[in-house]
Coordinates of C-alpha atoms and ligand atoms in Angstrom, one line a residue:
X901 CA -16.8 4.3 -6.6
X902 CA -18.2 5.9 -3.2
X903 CA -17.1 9.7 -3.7
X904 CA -14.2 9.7 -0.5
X905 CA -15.1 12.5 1.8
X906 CA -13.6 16.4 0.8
X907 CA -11.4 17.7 3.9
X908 CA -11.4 21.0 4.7
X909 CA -9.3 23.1 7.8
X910 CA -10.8 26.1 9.6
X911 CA -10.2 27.6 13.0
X912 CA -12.1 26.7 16.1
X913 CA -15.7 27.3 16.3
X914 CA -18.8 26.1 18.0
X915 CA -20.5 24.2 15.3
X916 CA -24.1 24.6 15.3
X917 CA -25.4 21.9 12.5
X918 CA -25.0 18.6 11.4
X919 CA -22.5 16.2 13.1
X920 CA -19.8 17.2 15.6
X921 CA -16.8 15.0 16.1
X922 CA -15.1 15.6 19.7
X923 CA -11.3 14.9 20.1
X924 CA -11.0 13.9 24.4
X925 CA -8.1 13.6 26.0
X926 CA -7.7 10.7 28.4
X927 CA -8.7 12.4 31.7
X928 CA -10.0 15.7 30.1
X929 CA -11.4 18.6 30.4
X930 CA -13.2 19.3 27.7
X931 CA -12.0 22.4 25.1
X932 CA -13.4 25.3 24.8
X933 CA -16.1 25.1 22.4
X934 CA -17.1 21.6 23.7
X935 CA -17.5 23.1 26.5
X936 CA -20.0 25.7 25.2
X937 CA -22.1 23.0 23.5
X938 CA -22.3 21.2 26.7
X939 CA -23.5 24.5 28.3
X940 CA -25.4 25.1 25.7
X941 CA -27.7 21.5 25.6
X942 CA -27.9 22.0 29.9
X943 CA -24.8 19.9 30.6
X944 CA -25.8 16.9 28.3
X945 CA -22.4 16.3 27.2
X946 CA -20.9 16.0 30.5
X947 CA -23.9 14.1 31.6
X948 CA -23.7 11.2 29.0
X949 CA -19.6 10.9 29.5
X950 CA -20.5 10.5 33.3
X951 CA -23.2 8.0 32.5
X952 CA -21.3 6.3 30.2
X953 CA -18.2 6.2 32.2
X954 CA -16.7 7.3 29.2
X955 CA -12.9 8.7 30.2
X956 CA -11.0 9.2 26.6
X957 CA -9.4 5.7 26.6
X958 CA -7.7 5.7 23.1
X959 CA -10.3 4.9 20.2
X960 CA -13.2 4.5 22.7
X961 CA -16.4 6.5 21.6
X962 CA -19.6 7.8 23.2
X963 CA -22.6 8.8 20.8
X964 CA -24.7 11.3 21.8
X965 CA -28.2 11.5 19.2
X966 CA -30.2 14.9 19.2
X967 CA -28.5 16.7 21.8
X968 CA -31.3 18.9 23.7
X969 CA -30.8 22.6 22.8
X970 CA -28.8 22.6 20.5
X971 CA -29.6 22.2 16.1
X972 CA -27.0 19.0 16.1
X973 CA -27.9 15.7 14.9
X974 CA -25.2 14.3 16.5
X975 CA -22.1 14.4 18.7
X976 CA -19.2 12.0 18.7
X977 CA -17.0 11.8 21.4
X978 CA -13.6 9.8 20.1
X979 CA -10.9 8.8 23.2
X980 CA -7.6 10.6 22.2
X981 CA -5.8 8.4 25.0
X982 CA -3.1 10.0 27.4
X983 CA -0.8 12.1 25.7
X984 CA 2.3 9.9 27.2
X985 CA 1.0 6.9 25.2
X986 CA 0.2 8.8 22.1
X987 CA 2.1 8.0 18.9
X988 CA 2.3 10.4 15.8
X989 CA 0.7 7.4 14.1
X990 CA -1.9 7.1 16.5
X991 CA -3.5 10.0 15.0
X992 CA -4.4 8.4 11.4
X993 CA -5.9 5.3 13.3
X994 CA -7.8 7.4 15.2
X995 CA -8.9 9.5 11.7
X996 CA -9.7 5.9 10.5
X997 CA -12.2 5.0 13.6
X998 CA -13.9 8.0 12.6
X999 CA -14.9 7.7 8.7
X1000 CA -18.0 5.9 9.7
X1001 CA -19.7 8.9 11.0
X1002 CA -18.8 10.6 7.9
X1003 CA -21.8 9.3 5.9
X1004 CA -22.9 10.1 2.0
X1005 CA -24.1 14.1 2.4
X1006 CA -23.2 14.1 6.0
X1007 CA -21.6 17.7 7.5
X1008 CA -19.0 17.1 9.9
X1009 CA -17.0 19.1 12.3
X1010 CA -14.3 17.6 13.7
X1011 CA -13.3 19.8 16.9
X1012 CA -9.6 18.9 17.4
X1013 CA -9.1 21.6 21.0
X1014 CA -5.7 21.7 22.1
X1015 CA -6.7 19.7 25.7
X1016 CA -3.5 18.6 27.1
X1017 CA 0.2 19.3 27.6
X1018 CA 0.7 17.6 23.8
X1019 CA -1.4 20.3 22.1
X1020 CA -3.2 18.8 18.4
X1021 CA -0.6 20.2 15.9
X1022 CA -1.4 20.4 12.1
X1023 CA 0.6 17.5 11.7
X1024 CA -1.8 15.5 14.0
X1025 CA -5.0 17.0 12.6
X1026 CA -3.4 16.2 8.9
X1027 CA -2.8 12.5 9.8
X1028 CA -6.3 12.2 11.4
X1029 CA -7.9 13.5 8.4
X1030 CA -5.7 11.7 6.0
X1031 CA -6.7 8.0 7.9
X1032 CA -10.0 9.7 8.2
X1033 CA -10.0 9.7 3.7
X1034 CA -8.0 5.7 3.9
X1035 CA -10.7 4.0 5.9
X1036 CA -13.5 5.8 3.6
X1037 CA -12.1 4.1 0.7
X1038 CA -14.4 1.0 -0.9
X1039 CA -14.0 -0.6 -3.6
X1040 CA -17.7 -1.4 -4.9
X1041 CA -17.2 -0.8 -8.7
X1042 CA -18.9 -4.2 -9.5
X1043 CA -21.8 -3.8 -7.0
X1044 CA -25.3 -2.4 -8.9
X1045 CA -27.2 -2.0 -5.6
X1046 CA -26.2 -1.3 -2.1
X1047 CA -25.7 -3.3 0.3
X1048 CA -28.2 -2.2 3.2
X1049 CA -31.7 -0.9 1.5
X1050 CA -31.6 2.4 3.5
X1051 CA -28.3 3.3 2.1
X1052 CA -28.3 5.6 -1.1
X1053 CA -28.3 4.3 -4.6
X1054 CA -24.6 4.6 -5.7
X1055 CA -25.2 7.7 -8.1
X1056 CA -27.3 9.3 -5.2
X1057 CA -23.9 9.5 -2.9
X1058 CA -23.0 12.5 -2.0
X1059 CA -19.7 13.3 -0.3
X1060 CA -19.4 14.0 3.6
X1061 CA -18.1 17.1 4.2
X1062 CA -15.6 17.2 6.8
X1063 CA -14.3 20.6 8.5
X1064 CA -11.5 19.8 10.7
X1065 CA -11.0 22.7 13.1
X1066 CA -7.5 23.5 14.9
X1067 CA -5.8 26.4 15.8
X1068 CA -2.6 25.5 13.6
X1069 CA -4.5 25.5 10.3
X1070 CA -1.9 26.5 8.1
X1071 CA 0.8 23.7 8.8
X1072 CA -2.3 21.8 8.9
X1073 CA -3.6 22.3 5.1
X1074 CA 0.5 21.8 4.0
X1075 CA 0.8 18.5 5.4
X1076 CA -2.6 17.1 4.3
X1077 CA -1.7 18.0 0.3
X1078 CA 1.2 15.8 0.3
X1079 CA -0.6 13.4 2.3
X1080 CA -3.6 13.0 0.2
X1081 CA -1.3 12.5 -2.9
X1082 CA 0.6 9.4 -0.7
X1083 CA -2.9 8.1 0.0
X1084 CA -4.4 8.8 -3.5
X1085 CA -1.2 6.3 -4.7
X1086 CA -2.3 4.0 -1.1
X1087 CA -5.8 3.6 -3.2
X1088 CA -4.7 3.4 -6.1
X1089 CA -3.2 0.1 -5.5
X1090 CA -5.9 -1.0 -4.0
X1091 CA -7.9 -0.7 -6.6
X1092 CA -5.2 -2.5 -8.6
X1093 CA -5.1 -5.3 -6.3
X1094 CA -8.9 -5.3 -6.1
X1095 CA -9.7 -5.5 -9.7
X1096 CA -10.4 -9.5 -11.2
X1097 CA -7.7 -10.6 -14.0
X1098 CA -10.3 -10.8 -16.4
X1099 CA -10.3 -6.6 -15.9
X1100 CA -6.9 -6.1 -15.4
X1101 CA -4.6 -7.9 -17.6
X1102 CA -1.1 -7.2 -18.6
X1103 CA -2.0 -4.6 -21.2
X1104 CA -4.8 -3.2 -18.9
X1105 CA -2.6 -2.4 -15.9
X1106 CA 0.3 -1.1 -18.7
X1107 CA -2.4 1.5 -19.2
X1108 CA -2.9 2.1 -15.7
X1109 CA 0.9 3.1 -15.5
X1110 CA 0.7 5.2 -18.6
X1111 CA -2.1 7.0 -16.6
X1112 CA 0.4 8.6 -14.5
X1113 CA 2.3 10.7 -17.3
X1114 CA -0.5 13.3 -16.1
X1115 CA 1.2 14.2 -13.1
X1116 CA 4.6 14.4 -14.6
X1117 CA 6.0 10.8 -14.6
X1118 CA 8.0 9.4 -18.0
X1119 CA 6.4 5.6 -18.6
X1120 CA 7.9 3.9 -20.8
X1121 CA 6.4 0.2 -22.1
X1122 CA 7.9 -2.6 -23.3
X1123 CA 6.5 -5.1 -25.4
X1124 CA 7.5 -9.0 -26.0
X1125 CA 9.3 -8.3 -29.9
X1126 CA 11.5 -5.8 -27.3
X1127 CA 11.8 -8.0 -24.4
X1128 CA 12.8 -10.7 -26.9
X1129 CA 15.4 -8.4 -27.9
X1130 CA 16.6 -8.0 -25.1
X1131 CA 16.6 -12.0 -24.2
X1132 CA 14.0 -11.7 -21.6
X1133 CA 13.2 -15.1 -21.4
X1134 CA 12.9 -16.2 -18.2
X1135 CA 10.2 -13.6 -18.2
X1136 CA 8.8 -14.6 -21.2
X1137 CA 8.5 -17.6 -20.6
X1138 CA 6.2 -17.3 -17.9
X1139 CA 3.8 -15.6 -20.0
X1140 CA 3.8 -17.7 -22.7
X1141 CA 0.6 -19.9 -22.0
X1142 CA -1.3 -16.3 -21.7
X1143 CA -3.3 -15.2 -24.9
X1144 CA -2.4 -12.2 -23.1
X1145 CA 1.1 -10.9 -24.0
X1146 CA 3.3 -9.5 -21.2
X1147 CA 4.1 -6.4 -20.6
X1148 CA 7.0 -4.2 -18.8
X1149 CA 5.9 -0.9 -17.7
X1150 CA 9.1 1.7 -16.6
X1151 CA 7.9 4.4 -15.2
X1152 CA 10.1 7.5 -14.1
X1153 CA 10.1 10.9 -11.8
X1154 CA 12.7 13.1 -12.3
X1155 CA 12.4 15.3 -9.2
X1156 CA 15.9 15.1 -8.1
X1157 CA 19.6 16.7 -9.5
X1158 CA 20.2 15.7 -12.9
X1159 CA 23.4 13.9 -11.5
X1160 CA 22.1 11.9 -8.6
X1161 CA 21.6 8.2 -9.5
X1162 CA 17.8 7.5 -9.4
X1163 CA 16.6 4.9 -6.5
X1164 CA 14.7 1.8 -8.4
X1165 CA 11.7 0.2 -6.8
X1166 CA 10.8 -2.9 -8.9
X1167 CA 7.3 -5.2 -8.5
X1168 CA 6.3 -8.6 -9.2
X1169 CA 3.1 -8.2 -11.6
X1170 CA 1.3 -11.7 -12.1
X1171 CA -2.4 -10.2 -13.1
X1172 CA -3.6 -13.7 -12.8
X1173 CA -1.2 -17.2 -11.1
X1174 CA -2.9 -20.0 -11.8
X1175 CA 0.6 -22.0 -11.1
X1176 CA 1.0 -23.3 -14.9
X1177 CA 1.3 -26.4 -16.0
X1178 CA 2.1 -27.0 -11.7
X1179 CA -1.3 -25.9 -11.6
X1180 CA -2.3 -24.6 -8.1
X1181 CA -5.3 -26.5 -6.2
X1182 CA -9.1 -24.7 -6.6
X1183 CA -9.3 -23.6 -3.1
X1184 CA -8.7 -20.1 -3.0
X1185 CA -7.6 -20.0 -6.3
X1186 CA -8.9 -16.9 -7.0
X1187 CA -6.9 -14.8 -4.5
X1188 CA -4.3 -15.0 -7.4
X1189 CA -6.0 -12.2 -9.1
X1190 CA -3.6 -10.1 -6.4
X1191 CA -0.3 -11.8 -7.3
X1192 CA 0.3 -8.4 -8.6
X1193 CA 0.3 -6.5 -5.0
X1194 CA 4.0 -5.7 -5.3
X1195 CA 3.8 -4.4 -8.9
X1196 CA 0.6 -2.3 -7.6
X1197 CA 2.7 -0.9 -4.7
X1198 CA 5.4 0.6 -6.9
X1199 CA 3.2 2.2 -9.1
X1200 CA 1.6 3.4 -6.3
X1201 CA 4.4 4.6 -5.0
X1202 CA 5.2 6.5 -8.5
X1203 CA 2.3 8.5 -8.0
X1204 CA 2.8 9.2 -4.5
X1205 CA 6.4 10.6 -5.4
X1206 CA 4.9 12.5 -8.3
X1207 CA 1.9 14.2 -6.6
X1208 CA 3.6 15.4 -3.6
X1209 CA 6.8 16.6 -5.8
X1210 CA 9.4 14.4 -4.1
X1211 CA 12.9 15.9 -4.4
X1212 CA 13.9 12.4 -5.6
X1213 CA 14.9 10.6 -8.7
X1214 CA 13.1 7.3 -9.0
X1215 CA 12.4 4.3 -11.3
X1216 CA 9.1 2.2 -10.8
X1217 CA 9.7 -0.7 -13.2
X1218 CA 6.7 -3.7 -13.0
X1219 CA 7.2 -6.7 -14.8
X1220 CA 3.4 -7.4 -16.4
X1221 CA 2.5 -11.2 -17.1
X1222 CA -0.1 -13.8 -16.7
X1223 CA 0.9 -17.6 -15.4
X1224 CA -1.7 -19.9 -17.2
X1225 CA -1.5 -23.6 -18.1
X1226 CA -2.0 -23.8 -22.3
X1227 CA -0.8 -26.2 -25.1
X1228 CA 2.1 -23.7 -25.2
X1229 CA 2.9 -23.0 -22.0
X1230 CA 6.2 -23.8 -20.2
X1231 CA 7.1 -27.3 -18.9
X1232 CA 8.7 -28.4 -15.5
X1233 CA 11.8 -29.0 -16.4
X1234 CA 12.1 -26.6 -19.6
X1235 CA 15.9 -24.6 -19.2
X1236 CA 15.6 -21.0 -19.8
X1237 CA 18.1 -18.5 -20.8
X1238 CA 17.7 -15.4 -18.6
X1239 CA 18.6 -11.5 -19.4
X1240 CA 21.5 -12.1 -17.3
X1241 CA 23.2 -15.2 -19.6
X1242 CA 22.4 -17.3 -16.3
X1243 CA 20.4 -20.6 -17.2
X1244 CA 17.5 -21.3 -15.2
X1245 CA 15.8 -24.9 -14.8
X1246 CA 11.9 -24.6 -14.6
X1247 CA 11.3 -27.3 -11.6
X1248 CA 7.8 -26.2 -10.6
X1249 CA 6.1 -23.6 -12.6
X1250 CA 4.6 -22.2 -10.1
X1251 CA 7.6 -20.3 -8.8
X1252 CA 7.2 -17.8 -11.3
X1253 CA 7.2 -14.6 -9.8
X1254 CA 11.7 -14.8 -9.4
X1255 CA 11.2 -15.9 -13.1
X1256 CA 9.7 -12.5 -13.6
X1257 CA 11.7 -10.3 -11.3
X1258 CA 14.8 -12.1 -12.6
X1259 CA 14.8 -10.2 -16.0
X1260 CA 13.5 -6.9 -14.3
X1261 CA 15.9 -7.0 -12.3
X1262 CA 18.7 -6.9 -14.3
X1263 CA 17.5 -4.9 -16.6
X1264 CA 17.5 -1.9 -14.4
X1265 CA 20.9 -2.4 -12.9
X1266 CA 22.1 -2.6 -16.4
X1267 CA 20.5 0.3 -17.9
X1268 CA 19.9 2.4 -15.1
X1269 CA 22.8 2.0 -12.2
X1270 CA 20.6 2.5 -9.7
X1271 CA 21.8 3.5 -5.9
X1272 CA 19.8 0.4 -4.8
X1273 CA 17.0 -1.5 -5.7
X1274 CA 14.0 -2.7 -3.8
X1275 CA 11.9 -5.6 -5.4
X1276 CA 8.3 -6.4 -3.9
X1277 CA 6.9 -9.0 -4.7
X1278 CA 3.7 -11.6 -3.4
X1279 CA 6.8 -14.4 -4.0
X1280 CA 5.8 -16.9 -0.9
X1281 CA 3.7 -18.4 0.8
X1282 CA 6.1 -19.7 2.9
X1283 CA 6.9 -15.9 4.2
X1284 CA 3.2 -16.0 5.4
X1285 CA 3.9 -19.3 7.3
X1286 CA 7.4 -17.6 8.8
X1287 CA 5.4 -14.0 9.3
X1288 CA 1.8 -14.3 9.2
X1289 CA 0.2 -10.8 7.4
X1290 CA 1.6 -7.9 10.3
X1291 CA 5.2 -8.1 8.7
X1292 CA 6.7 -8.2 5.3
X1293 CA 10.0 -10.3 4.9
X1294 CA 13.2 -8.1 4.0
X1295 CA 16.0 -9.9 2.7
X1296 CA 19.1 -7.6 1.9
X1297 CA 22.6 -7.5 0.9
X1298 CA 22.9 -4.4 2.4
X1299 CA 22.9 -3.3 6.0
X1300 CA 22.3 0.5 5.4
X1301 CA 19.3 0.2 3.1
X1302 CA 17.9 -2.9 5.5
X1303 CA 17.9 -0.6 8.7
X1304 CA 16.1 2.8 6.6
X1305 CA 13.7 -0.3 5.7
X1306 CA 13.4 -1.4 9.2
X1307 CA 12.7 2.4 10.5
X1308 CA 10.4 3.2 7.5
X1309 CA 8.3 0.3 8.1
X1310 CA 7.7 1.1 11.9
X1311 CA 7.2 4.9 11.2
X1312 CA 4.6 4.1 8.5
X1313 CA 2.8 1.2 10.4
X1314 CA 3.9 -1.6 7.7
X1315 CA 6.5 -3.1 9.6
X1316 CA 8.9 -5.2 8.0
X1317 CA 11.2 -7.9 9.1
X1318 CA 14.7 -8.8 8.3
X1319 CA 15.1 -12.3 7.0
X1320 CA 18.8 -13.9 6.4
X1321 CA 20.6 -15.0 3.3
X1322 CA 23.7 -16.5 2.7
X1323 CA 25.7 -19.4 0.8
X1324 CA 24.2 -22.6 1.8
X1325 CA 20.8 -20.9 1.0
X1326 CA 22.4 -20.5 -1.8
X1327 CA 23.5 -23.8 -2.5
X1328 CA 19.7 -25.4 -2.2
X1329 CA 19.2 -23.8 -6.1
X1330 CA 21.9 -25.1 -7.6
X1331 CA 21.0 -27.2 -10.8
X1332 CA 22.6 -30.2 -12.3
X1333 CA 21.8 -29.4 -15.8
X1334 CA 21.5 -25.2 -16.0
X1335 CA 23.3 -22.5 -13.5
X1336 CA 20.4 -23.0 -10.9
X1337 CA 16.9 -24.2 -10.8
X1338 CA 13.8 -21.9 -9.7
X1339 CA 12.9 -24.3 -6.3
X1340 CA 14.9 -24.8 -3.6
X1341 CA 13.0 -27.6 -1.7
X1342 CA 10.7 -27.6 1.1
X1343 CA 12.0 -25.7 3.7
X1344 CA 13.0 -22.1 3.8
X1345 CA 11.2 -21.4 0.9
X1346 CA 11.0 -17.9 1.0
X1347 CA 14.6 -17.5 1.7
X1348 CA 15.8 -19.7 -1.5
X1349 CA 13.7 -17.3 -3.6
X1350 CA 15.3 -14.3 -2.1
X1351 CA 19.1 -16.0 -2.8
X1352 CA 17.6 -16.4 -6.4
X1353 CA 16.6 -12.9 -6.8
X1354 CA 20.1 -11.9 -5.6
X1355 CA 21.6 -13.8 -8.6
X1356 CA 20.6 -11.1 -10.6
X1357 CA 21.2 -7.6 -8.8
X1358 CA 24.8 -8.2 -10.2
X1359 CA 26.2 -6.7 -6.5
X1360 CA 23.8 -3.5 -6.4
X1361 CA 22.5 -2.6 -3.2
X1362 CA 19.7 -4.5 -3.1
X1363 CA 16.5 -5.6 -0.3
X1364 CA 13.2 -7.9 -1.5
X1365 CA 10.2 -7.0 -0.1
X1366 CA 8.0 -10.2 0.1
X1367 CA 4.8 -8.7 0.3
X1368 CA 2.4 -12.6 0.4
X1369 CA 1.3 -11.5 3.7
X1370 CA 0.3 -8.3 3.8
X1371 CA -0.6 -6.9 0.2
X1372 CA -3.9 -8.8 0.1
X1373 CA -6.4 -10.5 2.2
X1374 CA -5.0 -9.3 5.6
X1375 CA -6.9 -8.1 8.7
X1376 CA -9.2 -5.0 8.5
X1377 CA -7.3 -2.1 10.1
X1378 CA -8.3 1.2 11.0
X1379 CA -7.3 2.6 7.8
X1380 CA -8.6 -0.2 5.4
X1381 CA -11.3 -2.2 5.1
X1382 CA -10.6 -3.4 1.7
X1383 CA -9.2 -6.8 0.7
X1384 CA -6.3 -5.1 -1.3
X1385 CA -4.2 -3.3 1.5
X1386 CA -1.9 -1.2 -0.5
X1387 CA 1.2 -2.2 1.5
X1388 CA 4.2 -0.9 0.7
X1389 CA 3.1 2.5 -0.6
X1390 CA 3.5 4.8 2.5
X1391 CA 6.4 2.2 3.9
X1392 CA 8.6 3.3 0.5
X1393 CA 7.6 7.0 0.4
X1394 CA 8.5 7.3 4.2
X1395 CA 11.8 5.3 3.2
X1396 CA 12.6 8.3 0.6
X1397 CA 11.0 10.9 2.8
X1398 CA 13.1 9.9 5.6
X1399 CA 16.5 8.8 4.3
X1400 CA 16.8 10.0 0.3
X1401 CA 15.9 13.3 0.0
Ligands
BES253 N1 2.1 -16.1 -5.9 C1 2.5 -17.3 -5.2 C2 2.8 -17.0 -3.7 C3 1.6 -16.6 -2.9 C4 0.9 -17.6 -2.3 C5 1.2 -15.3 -2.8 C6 -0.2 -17.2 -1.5 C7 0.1 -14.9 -2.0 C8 -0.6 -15.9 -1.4 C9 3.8 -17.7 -5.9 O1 3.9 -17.6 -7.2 C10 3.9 -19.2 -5.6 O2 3.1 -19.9 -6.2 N2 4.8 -19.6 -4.8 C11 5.0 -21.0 -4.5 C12 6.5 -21.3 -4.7 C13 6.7 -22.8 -4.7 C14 6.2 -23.5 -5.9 C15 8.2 -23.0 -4.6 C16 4.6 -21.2 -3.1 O3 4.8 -20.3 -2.2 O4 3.9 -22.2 -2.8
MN254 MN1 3.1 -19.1 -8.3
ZN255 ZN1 2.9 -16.0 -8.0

């Protein structure tokens, strides 16, 4: 992969090679040591803003190539906005805008002055280099040659280095450690949701999990002789047509007092949804490779806890399977006897993902007791009808954990948004030959797979996360340009950050 640029912190100086990255407040002035670059080149800097009618208006940028006088190849001006309409979160966007100028080998000095009555902080500087390292991220592992002939061949790329100087360096370099360990999780699944199903089955993404007992996590797998013990089969039976057997993964970070219940984070992991034998239509067919995006989230999330040492029990449990159509695969209409004793009618089976969670589900809340749980899962398309990809769709039975949801989502910039539930939802799964079926009809689609989910949280706190929208295949932002988004890793972590710690 493109090696992500290395961050470093240092006090303010007047740089005097490579690239120069100039933080300006709407309005001004210019810092300090801006200032003595401009003097220095015979007023260039000054000269270009006024040319340019450049004023600081957030995220707008003025290039400036060669500068006379000075030894600089270039200087980037970035827009900071006003400080009344600057958001904490505005600072990782703004980070984000810049990683272009951070090019393979490039040296970069970002000068982050203290230039209006909201001085930078370390906790700006950290966000701006941590969306600085997000937007960086590509994920090219398949491509031999690159995509633009001047660009370096891949195993000629050489890091940018970026120095980000501040005055508050130290609060700086602390926040940007447990930042970097949320992002590293942020990338990680990416790359999860980015990898084809022919890379990254069941077995293959197990692994992946396993990877974390590195950093201190417990993972536990379990195969199908143990899910069959357990009379997993509504799980099982969605990977039955798979050559590939299912998996569960159950991974754990103990970081927490012994005696505090662990908080359980749960994801829908369908390496590859073809639909089944209710096969899915060609077009687009291959986006299913990232019907895993809620299982990639968690254990994203599990690393994120880990690396930055979260004062926090938590479970990560994934539920691993492939949906494929086969001479043994399951039937519409098969009946299925669930972990739970509940019988479950296969109408369409397609709607496999609550098949999946069904069994994870309660699982944990059996063996675990959990404080809550919180299921992601790419369940719907139907939530990306109700939502489009800027929100995921909660669905909770519990007011509390809905509203730290709600507040996570908007300090982490992956908004969510509450859905309702109740009985004559409900109703649309009932069966007539088992205790419900796994469709609910044509309308409110994403809302009868939400009341099926809740079947099996047996009264635990509980919220779903459908992530259809927003895990995959959403708009570039200024923190990702990659078709895997990572969604739901820095919502979670704020959630415990914020509310469980
Ligand atoms: N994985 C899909 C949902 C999905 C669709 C995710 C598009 C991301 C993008 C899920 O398993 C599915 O097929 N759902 C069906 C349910 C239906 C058969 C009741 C759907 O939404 O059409
Ligand atoms: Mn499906
Ligand atoms: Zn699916």
């Amino acid at each position: 992969m493109k090696p992500l640029p290395t961050i470093a912190f240092s006090k303010p100086d007047t740089p005097s090679k490579g690239t120069v990255i100039l933080g300006f407040s709407e309005g001004g002035p210019l810092g300090d040591h801006a200032r003595a670059l401009d003097e220095a080149s015979g007023g260039a800097i000054e000269r270009a803003m006024a040319v340019a009618e450049f004023k600081g208006k957030k995220k707008s940028i003025l290039e400036i190539i060669a500068p006379h006088g000075l030894e600089l190849d270039r200087i980037y001006l970035i827009g900071l906005g006003g400080a009344d309409d600057r958001k904490p979160s505005d600072w990782r966007d703004l980070g984000g805008v810049c990683a272009g100028f951070a090019k393979s080998g490039a040296v970069v000095t970002v000068l982050l002055e203290s230039v209006d009555k909201d001085p930078v902080d370390g906790a700006d500087a950290a966000a701006f280099a941590d969306g600085l390292r997000l937007r960086s991220y590509r994920f090219d592992r398949y491509k031999t040659k690159p995509e633009d002939e001047d660009e370096p061949k891949k195993d000629d790329e050489k890091p940018a280095k970026v120095t980000i100087a501040l005055d508050d360096q130290a609060q700086a370099k602390k926040l940007y450690k447990s930042m970097a360990g949320v992002s590293d999780g942020v990338m990680l699944a990416r790359d999860l949701v980015n990898e084809p199903a022919n890379k990254l089955g069941p077995a293959e993404f197990a692994d992946r999990a396993k990877a974390l007992e590195k950093l201190g996590v417990k993972v536990d797998i379990l195969t199908e002789k143990e899910m069959t013990k357990l009379g997993m089969r509504a799980l099982l039976g969605v990977g039955q047509g798979s050559v590939r057997p299912s998996r569960i993964a159950v991974m754990t970070w103990k970081g927490g007092k012994a005696k505090d219940k662990p908080l359980a984070f749960i994801g829908k992991g369908v390496v590859f949804d073809t639909g089944g034998i209710s096969l899915k239509p060609a077009g687009g067919m291959e986006d299913m490779k990232g019907d895993m995006g809620g299982a990639a989230a968690v254990t994203g999330l599990m690393h994120a806890l880990a690396a930055r040492k979260a004062k926090v029990n938590a479970i990560g449990a994934i539920g691993l399977v492939e949906n494929m159509p086969d001479g043994n695969a399951q039937r519409p209409g098969d009946v299925v006897e669930s972990m739970s004793g509940q019988t479950i009618e296969v109408i369409n089976t397609d709607a496999e993902g609550r098949l999946v969670l069904a069994d994870v589900l309660w699982y944990i809340q059996d063996k675990h007791k959990p404080q809550f749980m919180v299921d992601l899962a790419t369940l719907t398309g139907a939530i990306m009808v109700a939502l489009g990809g800027h929100n995921a769709g909660l669905f909770s039975n519990d007011d509390t954990l809905s509203d730290n949801l709600i507040a996570a989502g908007l300090a982490a910039d992956e908004p969510v948004w509450r859905m309702p539930l109740g009985k004559d939802y409900d109703k649309m799964i009932d069966s007539k030959i088992a205790d419900m079926k796994n469709v609910g009809g044509r309308w409110g689609g994403a809302i009868t797979a939400a009341q099926f989910l809740q079947r099996f949280v047996n009264g635990t706190p509980w919220a779903h996360l459908d992530v259809a929208g927003t895990a995959m295949g959403s708009k570039k932002t200024d923190i990702n340009e990659s078709w895997g988004s990572g969604f739901g890793v820095r919502l979670l972590n704020q959630l415990v950050a914020d509310h469980y710690e």
